[in-house]
């Protein structure tokens, strides 16, 4: 069944919701085999933290070795939320009857039966986690599920962010933002330049200069790349004192991740100047998301708060419009919404999601 499904990913999307019993089976979700950001790394300490990913409530905690552990946020005894418990002797303790779970998810203590050794079957489901870009990333597919299907193993990498390794750029995070919009709608907004003169008037654009010059779009191994994206921006960053023409590249690096790179302004005295912003989204439910921006900027002097404030201002301009969009899912049928030539990047993103077999947050 799994092999058929992987093959089916490269085929045209089958009609869904035809209403027969057979088609109501829930298909495996490609999204589960991807890494997703769920929390800021510094938030995860030796106390449980509840989060949600792809409709699945999870509990995060840090074990005595400093590793982040991720379990289903539901005690297998009587269903209480483990995130309401605490970490005790390096184990996660349920708030209800005090069952304790080791880092593997194995139950190691049932306080009502002090001499009882719980069998291996008495455990809570655990998931893989890793830390990168100042965030904790979680994958819901288990190693076994991934290795059974070689095509899925190819998705094993985190979304790329090239600027992360550039020592000439300072990195900091902005967020989280809890947004009542699907992750794909938020990515598409990030890739969209023709809203600048309206949503970001006086900042990233102006109503007097709304034309979008033709730009190039190509597909990459992990997504879509747009180059030669130009805009005249009244206030393109924290320090700009006059309008400037800026050139961007936009890259979709995973279904729910994208990177914007501002290229050096011509005539700049700062050789190699560029800045990048990664957008990393946790798809919480099909219609709600948690959003972080990872900034990589050449500015090593301004306080964090000042750099974050600029990004915050821009995103707070986007958020109400994003949350107003109907439907909240991103329609992948090209006929469902109307497009202009200026939208070729978002059209390419929709084709990429369709080809990837993404189902969460799209329709
Ligand atoms: Fe968790 Fe009973 S519900 S220990
Ligand atoms: Co915007």
PDB file of N, CA and C in Angstrom, residues 122-195:
ATOM      1  N   UNK A 122       3.833  -1.038  27.897  1.00  0.00           N
ATOM      2  CA  UNK A 122       3.276   0.071  28.686  1.00  0.00           C
ATOM      3  C   UNK A 122       4.126   1.312  28.433  1.00  0.00           C
ATOM      4  N   UNK A 123       3.787   2.032  27.372  1.00  0.00           N
ATOM      5  CA  UNK A 123       4.627   3.171  26.972  1.00  0.00           C
ATOM      6  C   UNK A 123       3.773   4.220  26.281  1.00  0.00           C
ATOM      7  N   UNK A 124       4.354   5.391  26.138  1.00  0.00           N
ATOM      8  CA  UNK A 124       3.698   6.465  25.390  1.00  0.00           C
ATOM      9  C   UNK A 124       4.487   6.647  24.096  1.00  0.00           C
ATOM     10  N   UNK A 125       3.800   6.990  23.017  1.00  0.00           N
ATOM     11  CA  UNK A 125       4.480   7.103  21.719  1.00  0.00           C
ATOM     12  C   UNK A 125       5.434   8.306  21.718  1.00  0.00           C
ATOM     13  N   UNK A 126       6.669   8.049  21.298  1.00  0.00           N
ATOM     14  CA  UNK A 126       7.697   9.101  21.261  1.00  0.00           C
ATOM     15  C   UNK A 126       8.040   9.423  19.812  1.00  0.00           C
ATOM     16  N   UNK A 127       8.454  10.668  19.588  1.00  0.00           N
ATOM     17  CA  UNK A 127       8.844  11.107  18.247  1.00  0.00           C
ATOM     18  C   UNK A 127      10.259  11.669  18.275  1.00  0.00           C
ATOM     19  N   UNK A 128      10.846  11.786  17.074  1.00  0.00           N
ATOM     20  CA  UNK A 128      12.189  12.355  16.956  1.00  0.00           C
ATOM     21  C   UNK A 128      12.137  13.880  17.040  1.00  0.00           C
ATOM     22  N   UNK A 129      13.198  14.454  17.629  1.00  0.00           N
ATOM     23  CA  UNK A 129      13.315  15.910  17.679  1.00  0.00           C
ATOM     24  C   UNK A 129      14.752  16.302  17.381  1.00  0.00           C
ATOM     25  N   UNK A 130      14.944  17.482  16.857  1.00  0.00           N
ATOM     26  CA  UNK A 130      16.289  18.048  16.742  1.00  0.00           C
ATOM     27  C   UNK A 130      16.186  19.562  16.863  1.00  0.00           C
ATOM     28  N   UNK A 131      17.332  20.182  17.183  1.00  0.00           N
ATOM     29  CA  UNK A 131      17.352  21.634  17.335  1.00  0.00           C
ATOM     30  C   UNK A 131      18.148  22.253  16.203  1.00  0.00           C
ATOM     31  N   UNK A 132      17.594  23.297  15.611  1.00  0.00           N
ATOM     32  CA  UNK A 132      18.283  24.036  14.544  1.00  0.00           C
ATOM     33  C   UNK A 132      17.602  25.380  14.380  1.00  0.00           C
ATOM     34  N   UNK A 133      18.358  26.383  13.957  1.00  0.00           N
ATOM     35  CA  UNK A 133      17.822  27.726  13.705  1.00  0.00           C
ATOM     36  C   UNK A 133      17.134  28.293  14.959  1.00  0.00           C
ATOM     37  N   UNK A 134      17.617  27.901  16.137  1.00  0.00           N
ATOM     38  CA  UNK A 134      17.019  28.408  17.369  1.00  0.00           C
ATOM     39  C   UNK A 134      15.665  27.795  17.678  1.00  0.00           C
ATOM     40  N   UNK A 135      15.292  26.748  16.942  1.00  0.00           N
ATOM     41  CA  UNK A 135      13.970  26.135  17.096  1.00  0.00           C
ATOM     42  C   UNK A 135      14.101  24.637  17.345  1.00  0.00           C
ATOM     43  N   UNK A 136      13.066  24.063  17.921  1.00  0.00           N
ATOM     44  CA  UNK A 136      12.969  22.608  18.030  1.00  0.00           C
ATOM     45  C   UNK A 136      12.128  22.119  16.860  1.00  0.00           C
ATOM     46  N   UNK A 137      12.646  21.103  16.159  1.00  0.00           N
ATOM     47  CA  UNK A 137      11.969  20.531  14.990  1.00  0.00           C
ATOM     48  C   UNK A 137      11.555  19.107  15.312  1.00  0.00           C
ATOM     49  N   UNK A 138      10.356  18.738  14.887  1.00  0.00           N
ATOM     50  CA  UNK A 138       9.813  17.412  15.201  1.00  0.00           C
ATOM     51  C   UNK A 138       9.316  16.760  13.908  1.00  0.00           C
ATOM     52  N   UNK A 139       9.493  15.450  13.855  1.00  0.00           N
ATOM     53  CA  UNK A 139       8.974  14.671  12.725  1.00  0.00           C
ATOM     54  C   UNK A 139       8.049  13.605  13.287  1.00  0.00           C
ATOM     55  N   UNK A 140       6.859  13.507  12.752  1.00  0.00           N
ATOM     56  CA  UNK A 140       5.870  12.580  13.318  1.00  0.00           C
ATOM     57  C   UNK A 140       5.995  11.160  12.788  1.00  0.00           C
ATOM     58  N   UNK A 141       6.597  10.984  11.594  1.00  0.00           N
ATOM     59  CA  UNK A 141       6.801   9.616  11.099  1.00  0.00           C
ATOM     60  C   UNK A 141       7.944   8.995  11.896  1.00  0.00           C
ATOM     61  N   UNK A 142       7.789   7.748  12.288  1.00  0.00           N
ATOM     62  CA  UNK A 142       8.862   7.093  13.035  1.00  0.00           C
ATOM     63  C   UNK A 142       9.936   6.621  12.055  1.00  0.00           C
ATOM     64  N   UNK A 143      11.120   6.346  12.583  1.00  0.00           N
ATOM     65  CA  UNK A 143      12.221   5.869  11.746  1.00  0.00           C
ATOM     66  C   UNK A 143      11.807   4.645  10.950  1.00  0.00           C
ATOM     67  N   UNK A 144      11.031   3.784  11.577  1.00  0.00           N
ATOM     68  CA  UNK A 144      10.581   2.559  10.910  1.00  0.00           C
ATOM     69  C   UNK A 144       9.693   2.882   9.706  1.00  0.00           C
ATOM     70  N   UNK A 145       8.769   3.814   9.914  1.00  0.00           N
ATOM     71  CA  UNK A 145       7.872   4.204   8.814  1.00  0.00           C
ATOM     72  C   UNK A 145       8.663   4.817   7.659  1.00  0.00           C
ATOM     73  N   UNK A 146       9.699   5.598   8.000  1.00  0.00           N
ATOM     74  CA  UNK A 146      10.489   6.255   6.959  1.00  0.00           C
ATOM     75  C   UNK A 146      11.352   5.267   6.197  1.00  0.00           C
ATOM     76  N   UNK A 147      11.997   4.344   6.944  1.00  0.00           N
ATOM     77  CA  UNK A 147      12.934   3.448   6.268  1.00  0.00           C
ATOM     78  C   UNK A 147      12.204   2.423   5.411  1.00  0.00           C
ATOM     79  N   UNK A 148      10.927   2.212   5.701  1.00  0.00           N
ATOM     80  CA  UNK A 148      10.153   1.263   4.895  1.00  0.00           C
ATOM     81  C   UNK A 148       9.941   1.794   3.483  1.00  0.00           C
ATOM     82  N   UNK A 149      10.061   3.101   3.319  1.00  0.00           N
ATOM     83  CA  UNK A 149       9.786   3.713   2.028  1.00  0.00           C
ATOM     84  C   UNK A 149      10.968   4.610   1.646  1.00  0.00           C
ATOM     85  N   UNK A 150      11.875   4.134   0.798  1.00  0.00           N
ATOM     86  CA  UNK A 150      13.067   4.919   0.482  1.00  0.00           C
ATOM     87  C   UNK A 150      12.747   6.325  -0.020  1.00  0.00           C
ATOM     88  N   UNK A 151      11.661   6.480  -0.755  1.00  0.00           N
ATOM     89  CA  UNK A 151      11.339   7.811  -1.285  1.00  0.00           C
ATOM     90  C   UNK A 151      11.126   8.817  -0.161  1.00  0.00           C
ATOM     91  N   UNK A 152      10.644   8.338   0.980  1.00  0.00           N
ATOM     92  CA  UNK A 152      10.420   9.256   2.098  1.00  0.00           C
ATOM     93  C   UNK A 152      11.730   9.632   2.774  1.00  0.00           C
ATOM     94  N   UNK A 153      12.692   8.727   2.764  1.00  0.00           N
ATOM     95  CA  UNK A 153      13.967   9.018   3.404  1.00  0.00           C
ATOM     96  C   UNK A 153      14.626  10.235   2.765  1.00  0.00           C
ATOM     97  N   UNK A 154      14.324  10.472   1.479  1.00  0.00           N
ATOM     98  CA  UNK A 154      14.903  11.623   0.779  1.00  0.00           C
ATOM     99  C   UNK A 154      14.414  12.944   1.367  1.00  0.00           C
ATOM    100  N   UNK A 155      13.328  12.903   2.104  1.00  0.00           N
ATOM    101  CA  UNK A 155      12.790  14.134   2.702  1.00  0.00           C
ATOM    102  C   UNK A 155      13.386  14.395   4.076  1.00  0.00           C
ATOM    103  N   UNK A 156      14.417  13.630   4.426  1.00  0.00           N
ATOM    104  CA  UNK A 156      14.902  13.632   5.810  1.00  0.00           C
ATOM    105  C   UNK A 156      15.521  14.948   6.260  1.00  0.00           C
ATOM    106  N   UNK A 157      15.914  15.789   5.331  1.00  0.00           N
ATOM    107  CA  UNK A 157      16.645  16.996   5.729  1.00  0.00           C
ATOM    108  C   UNK A 157      15.711  18.099   6.235  1.00  0.00           C
ATOM    109  N   UNK A 158      16.268  18.942   7.097  1.00  0.00           N
ATOM    110  CA  UNK A 158      15.563  20.161   7.502  1.00  0.00           C
ATOM    111  C   UNK A 158      15.517  21.112   6.306  1.00  0.00           C
ATOM    112  N   UNK A 159      14.560  22.050   6.305  1.00  0.00           N
ATOM    113  CA  UNK A 159      14.592  23.069   5.246  1.00  0.00           C
ATOM    114  C   UNK A 159      15.929  23.814   5.293  1.00  0.00           C
ATOM    115  N   UNK A 160      16.534  24.033   4.117  1.00  0.00           N
ATOM    116  CA  UNK A 160      17.835  24.704   4.066  1.00  0.00           C
ATOM    117  C   UNK A 160      17.689  26.193   4.382  1.00  0.00           C
ATOM    118  N   UNK A 161      18.719  26.744   5.029  1.00  0.00           N
ATOM    119  CA  UNK A 161      18.815  28.199   5.203  1.00  0.00           C
ATOM    120  C   UNK A 161      20.306  28.536   5.124  1.00  0.00           C
ATOM    121  N   UNK A 162      20.735  28.841   3.903  1.00  0.00           N
ATOM    122  CA  UNK A 162      22.162  29.012   3.612  1.00  0.00           C
ATOM    123  C   UNK A 162      22.821  30.082   4.480  1.00  0.00           C
ATOM    124  N   UNK A 163      22.089  31.159   4.747  1.00  0.00           N
ATOM    125  CA  UNK A 163      22.660  32.280   5.500  1.00  0.00           C
ATOM    126  C   UNK A 163      23.051  31.881   6.922  1.00  0.00           C
ATOM    127  N   UNK A 164      22.493  30.782   7.402  1.00  0.00           N
ATOM    128  CA  UNK A 164      22.771  30.354   8.774  1.00  0.00           C
ATOM    129  C   UNK A 164      24.266  30.171   9.004  1.00  0.00           C
ATOM    130  N   UNK A 165      24.970  29.658   8.000  1.00  0.00           N
ATOM    131  CA  UNK A 165      26.394  29.342   8.154  1.00  0.00           C
ATOM    132  C   UNK A 165      27.286  30.547   7.851  1.00  0.00           C
ATOM    133  N   UNK A 166      26.702  31.675   7.479  1.00  0.00           N
ATOM    134  CA  UNK A 166      27.493  32.850   7.091  1.00  0.00           C
ATOM    135  C   UNK A 166      27.844  33.672   8.336  1.00  0.00           C
ATOM    136  N   UNK A 167      29.121  33.642   8.688  1.00  0.00           N
ATOM    137  CA  UNK A 167      29.556  34.317   9.922  1.00  0.00           C
ATOM    138  C   UNK A 167      29.413  35.832   9.822  1.00  0.00           C
ATOM    139  N   UNK A 168      29.248  36.364   8.597  1.00  0.00           N
ATOM    140  CA  UNK A 168      29.095  37.810   8.446  1.00  0.00           C
ATOM    141  C   UNK A 168      27.653  38.254   8.669  1.00  0.00           C
ATOM    142  N   UNK A 169      26.809  37.313   8.940  1.00  0.00           N
ATOM    143  CA  UNK A 169      25.407  37.653   9.198  1.00  0.00           C
ATOM    144  C   UNK A 169      25.036  37.226  10.614  1.00  0.00           C
ATOM    145  N   UNK A 170      24.341  38.119  11.267  1.00  0.00           N
ATOM    146  CA  UNK A 170      23.892  37.848  12.626  1.00  0.00           C
ATOM    147  C   UNK A 170      22.503  37.209  12.565  1.00  0.00           C
ATOM    148  N   UNK A 171      22.305  36.208  13.391  1.00  0.00           N
ATOM    149  CA  UNK A 171      21.034  35.482  13.343  1.00  0.00           C
ATOM    150  C   UNK A 171      20.199  35.741  14.604  1.00  0.00           C
ATOM    151  N   UNK A 172      18.937  35.965  14.383  1.00  0.00           N
ATOM    152  CA  UNK A 172      18.015  36.036  15.519  1.00  0.00           C
ATOM    153  C   UNK A 172      16.607  35.696  15.048  1.00  0.00           C
ATOM    154  N   UNK A 173      15.782  35.290  15.995  1.00  0.00           N
ATOM    155  CA  UNK A 173      14.421  34.878  15.648  1.00  0.00           C
ATOM    156  C   UNK A 173      13.394  35.927  16.039  1.00  0.00           C
ATOM    157  N   UNK A 174      12.303  35.882  15.325  1.00  0.00           N
ATOM    158  CA  UNK A 174      11.197  36.797  15.569  1.00  0.00           C
ATOM    159  C   UNK A 174       9.934  35.926  15.609  1.00  0.00           C
ATOM    160  N   UNK A 175       9.164  36.032  16.637  1.00  0.00           N
ATOM    161  CA  UNK A 175       7.975  35.197  16.786  1.00  0.00           C
ATOM    162  C   UNK A 175       7.999  34.515  18.142  1.00  0.00           C
ATOM    163  N   UNK A 176       7.093  33.597  18.377  1.00  0.00           N
ATOM    164  CA  UNK A 176       6.124  33.068  17.418  1.00  0.00           C
ATOM    165  C   UNK A 176       4.899  33.978  17.250  1.00  0.00           C
ATOM    166  N   UNK A 177       4.274  33.810  16.082  1.00  0.00           N
ATOM    167  CA  UNK A 177       2.980  34.425  15.812  1.00  0.00           C
ATOM    168  C   UNK A 177       1.976  33.300  15.638  1.00  0.00           C
ATOM    169  N   UNK A 178       0.878  33.372  16.361  1.00  0.00           N
ATOM    170  CA  UNK A 178      -0.196  32.401  16.162  1.00  0.00           C
ATOM    171  C   UNK A 178      -1.192  33.025  15.195  1.00  0.00           C
ATOM    172  N   UNK A 179      -1.343  32.381  14.071  1.00  0.00           N
ATOM    173  CA  UNK A 179      -2.085  32.987  12.963  1.00  0.00           C
ATOM    174  C   UNK A 179      -3.246  32.084  12.575  1.00  0.00           C
ATOM    175  N   UNK A 180      -4.418  32.682  12.421  1.00  0.00           N
ATOM    176  CA  UNK A 180      -5.602  31.913  12.000  1.00  0.00           C
ATOM    177  C   UNK A 180      -5.618  31.826  10.485  1.00  0.00           C
ATOM    178  N   UNK A 181      -4.613  31.179   9.940  1.00  0.00           N
ATOM    179  CA  UNK A 181      -4.510  30.957   8.492  1.00  0.00           C
ATOM    180  C   UNK A 181      -3.725  29.670   8.299  1.00  0.00           C
ATOM    181  N   UNK A 182      -3.944  29.028   7.154  1.00  0.00           N
ATOM    182  CA  UNK A 182      -3.199  27.798   6.886  1.00  0.00           C
ATOM    183  C   UNK A 182      -1.742  28.137   6.572  1.00  0.00           C
ATOM    184  N   UNK A 183      -0.857  27.182   6.824  1.00  0.00           N
ATOM    185  CA  UNK A 183       0.565  27.409   6.542  1.00  0.00           C
ATOM    186  C   UNK A 183       0.804  27.787   5.072  1.00  0.00           C
ATOM    187  N   UNK A 184       0.167  27.096   4.110  1.00  0.00           N
ATOM    188  CA  UNK A 184       0.443  27.478   2.718  1.00  0.00           C
ATOM    189  C   UNK A 184      -0.019  28.899   2.362  1.00  0.00           C
ATOM    190  N   UNK A 185      -1.104  29.367   2.965  1.00  0.00           N
ATOM    191  CA  UNK A 185      -1.515  30.753   2.700  1.00  0.00           C
ATOM    192  C   UNK A 185      -0.436  31.715   3.205  1.00  0.00           C
ATOM    193  N   UNK A 186       0.198  31.375   4.321  1.00  0.00           N
ATOM    194  CA  UNK A 186       1.212  32.262   4.907  1.00  0.00           C
ATOM    195  C   UNK A 186       2.481  32.252   4.043  1.00  0.00           C
ATOM    196  N   UNK A 187       2.858  31.071   3.550  1.00  0.00           N
ATOM    197  CA  UNK A 187       4.014  31.010   2.642  1.00  0.00           C
ATOM    198  C   UNK A 187       3.717  31.838   1.391  1.00  0.00           C
ATOM    199  N   UNK A 188       2.540  31.665   0.856  1.00  0.00           N
ATOM    200  CA  UNK A 188       2.223  32.384  -0.385  1.00  0.00           C
ATOM    201  C   UNK A 188       2.248  33.898  -0.180  1.00  0.00           C
ATOM    202  N   UNK A 189       1.782  34.350   0.963  1.00  0.00           N
ATOM    203  CA  UNK A 189       1.839  35.780   1.274  1.00  0.00           C
ATOM    204  C   UNK A 189       3.279  36.286   1.295  1.00  0.00           C
ATOM    205  N   UNK A 190       4.166  35.459   1.820  1.00  0.00           N
ATOM    206  CA  UNK A 190       5.591  35.814   1.927  1.00  0.00           C
ATOM    207  C   UNK A 190       6.229  35.929   0.539  1.00  0.00           C
ATOM    208  N   UNK A 191       5.718  35.162  -0.420  1.00  0.00           N
ATOM    209  CA  UNK A 191       6.284  35.145  -1.772  1.00  0.00           C
ATOM    210  C   UNK A 191       5.682  36.224  -2.665  1.00  0.00           C
ATOM    211  N   UNK A 192       4.715  36.936  -2.156  1.00  0.00           N
ATOM    212  CA  UNK A 192       3.871  37.817  -2.973  1.00  0.00           C
ATOM    213  C   UNK A 192       4.381  39.253  -2.890  1.00  0.00           C
ATOM    214  N   UNK A 193       4.766  39.813  -4.036  1.00  0.00           N
ATOM    215  CA  UNK A 193       5.260  41.198  -4.023  1.00  0.00           C
ATOM    216  C   UNK A 193       4.190  42.207  -4.383  1.00  0.00           C
ATOM    217  N   UNK A 194       3.116  41.750  -5.030  1.00  0.00           N
ATOM    218  CA  UNK A 194       2.180  42.755  -5.545  1.00  0.00           C
ATOM    219  C   UNK A 194       1.247  43.301  -4.465  1.00  0.00           C
ATOM    220  N   UNK A 195       1.423  42.847  -3.211  1.00  0.00           N
ATOM    221  CA  UNK A 195       0.617  43.454  -2.135  1.00  0.00           C
ATOM    222  C   UNK A 195       1.372  44.588  -1.419  1.00  0.00           C
TER     223      UNK A 195
END
